[in-house]
Amino acid sequence: MISRRISLLVGIAALSLGAAPKPHQIYDIVILGGTVYTGDKAPFVGNVGIVGDKVHYVGPGDDLIAKRIIDAKGMIVAPGFIDPHTHMGDDLASKDPKRRLIPAFLMQGVTTAFIGNDGGGSPEVGKVLGSAKAKPVGINYAAYVGFGAIRGRVMGAGDRAPTPVELDKMKGLVGTAMCQGSLGLSTGLFYAPQSFSKTGEVVELAKVAAAHGGIYDSHIRDESSYTIGLAGAIEEVLTIAREAQIPVHIAHIKALGVDVQGQAPKIIAMIEAGQAAGLKITADQYPWSASGTSLVASLMPLWAQDGGRAALLKRFDDASQREKLRDGITENLRKRGGAEKLLIVEGKYLNRTLADVAKERNEDPVTAAISVIRIADPGVVSFNQSEDDIAAFMKMPWVMTGSDASGGHPRVFGSFARKYAKYVVAENVISLQDFIYRSSTLTADTFGLTKRGRIREGNFADIVVFDPKTYASQATYEQPRLLASGVRTVVVNGMLAVDNGAMTGKAAGRALPHKSTGTCK
């Protein structure tokens, strides 16, 4: 056992913290001499002592003894970051132990993530959360039950309203999932078949989640001008919050596309009016001007998606629908800013814009889009947001950091690091303390993650140590899988997951089931 005694002068910081090391305590890990951001207090230069999976000391330090010293002088020490919106469920359940470590997150200091977003969460939440026992994971995770998964199971992919029996079945699936530990109900009302639902149907399912103390998380029905418009989609969120009496979280808040750029102040005013009226509303945001989705979701009219992919492909060959379909694709392409604004990030046309594909195939962009979709529905990166809108949303105290991590987009590997390097250091949009609070503490408090999101005695030891000079995203739109730089140490539940800037291979993550406040059989 390696031990080291640390003696530091105790000054003003000790008086303000009111902390004193425990006599003769041998800590498993001491993080020494960094600038500590606890998550909710002013930063100070000091130490963090860890025993087992908990923080046992936070303060300036005097006569500490530890098995392992982490020299953090000149570094930032912060609560492990919490990502409220990801698509990492397949990675967490993978047969590959290295994939389950989620290095893209750990190397940014992300120690907890939510899955099942956008309405995709499995109704078998108990199975999803239980997977970590047999397949150890590198990060903590919580899970939503998804409206899309439930609606598809009960009703299929059709554009119709549920029968009373079908609605009862869907409500039952939500209730069961909540009893199994779901955070709440997630929706992706922009995506078929969820887009075929009416507000009242969503309210009925949200009421079930509310009865169990859950949250309603939504990729709103329209972030642009596809259907009801961005403002209309926000109004729908407010309606669901009010009628279901449930806290609402808006996924990856943005103003997407040329028709709505510049509307951030209006949307912020609508949300804050709802908050002033007593509604609980928060949001997350990824720090990129390009969104990520599929080519079908970007360009195909919703009516053409009725019945799923097979029905869509038939419509491509239906002469009676061809003109209407091409008109719809043309209009959606305009909303996205044109064919040069859509970068294909997987499949045959990897790293080529739709404009490039059209030129290569000697086709117009609409025909080229149809040609590509006949092969598959590839992921695309869509450059569609203004920096003014991004900054306006980011400054709001109810907007937390998220990634919307999904394949082919650099946000998987770089969102938290990019937000720090670009919006804290380079552009001074928010302060370092705000960045840390909105990347950890705000998220933990909003979603009720007990004893996480703060560096505090008795809390779980989820901690990141990063170099303020080099912490940055290396991932780009053309090379989206590059690990972030600048993270020196990551502790997950008291275990070193990243040590001296390298993965340790330790799978210390845990499933974090939400405890239902309702009646469960």
Short mmCIF file of C-alpha atoms in Angstrom, two decimals, residues 28 72 80 105 115 117 124 222 279 282 344 364 367 371 379 399 420 439 445-446 470 474 508-510 516:
data_model
loop_
_atom_site.label_atom_id
_atom_site.label_comp_id
_atom_site.label_asym_id
_atom_site.label_seq_id
_atom_site.Cartn_x
_atom_site.Cartn_y
_atom_site.Cartn_z
CA ASP A 28 -8.66 5.11 -0.93
CA ALA A 72 -4.58 17.76 -9.57
CA GLY A 80 -18.92 13.79 -13.13
CA PHE A 105 -18.22 9.66 -22.70
CA ILE A 115 -31.20 6.29 -22.63
CA ASN A 117 -35.03 9.12 -25.44
CA GLU A 124 -39.09 -3.69 -20.71
CA ASP A 222 -41.86 20.41 -34.66
CA LEU A 279 -45.25 24.60 -14.73
CA THR A 282 -36.44 22.35 -18.35
CA ILE A 344 -24.54 11.89 -45.24
CA ASP A 364 -31.45 16.73 -59.19
CA THR A 367 -34.22 12.44 -57.24
CA SER A 371 -32.18 7.10 -54.95
CA GLY A 379 -27.90 9.12 -40.97
CA VAL A 399 -31.01 24.60 -20.00
CA TYR A 420 -16.33 24.15 -22.60
CA SER A 439 -23.53 19.72 -16.89
CA ASP A 445 -31.55 17.85 -9.25
CA THR A 446 -34.04 17.96 -12.12
CA THR A 470 -6.43 21.46 -23.20
CA GLN A 474 -11.23 16.69 -31.29
CA ALA A 508 -17.73 0.78 -12.43
CA GLY A 509 -21.04 2.07 -13.75
CA ARG A 510 -24.45 1.23 -12.30
CA SER A 516 -41.95 5.00 -8.31
#
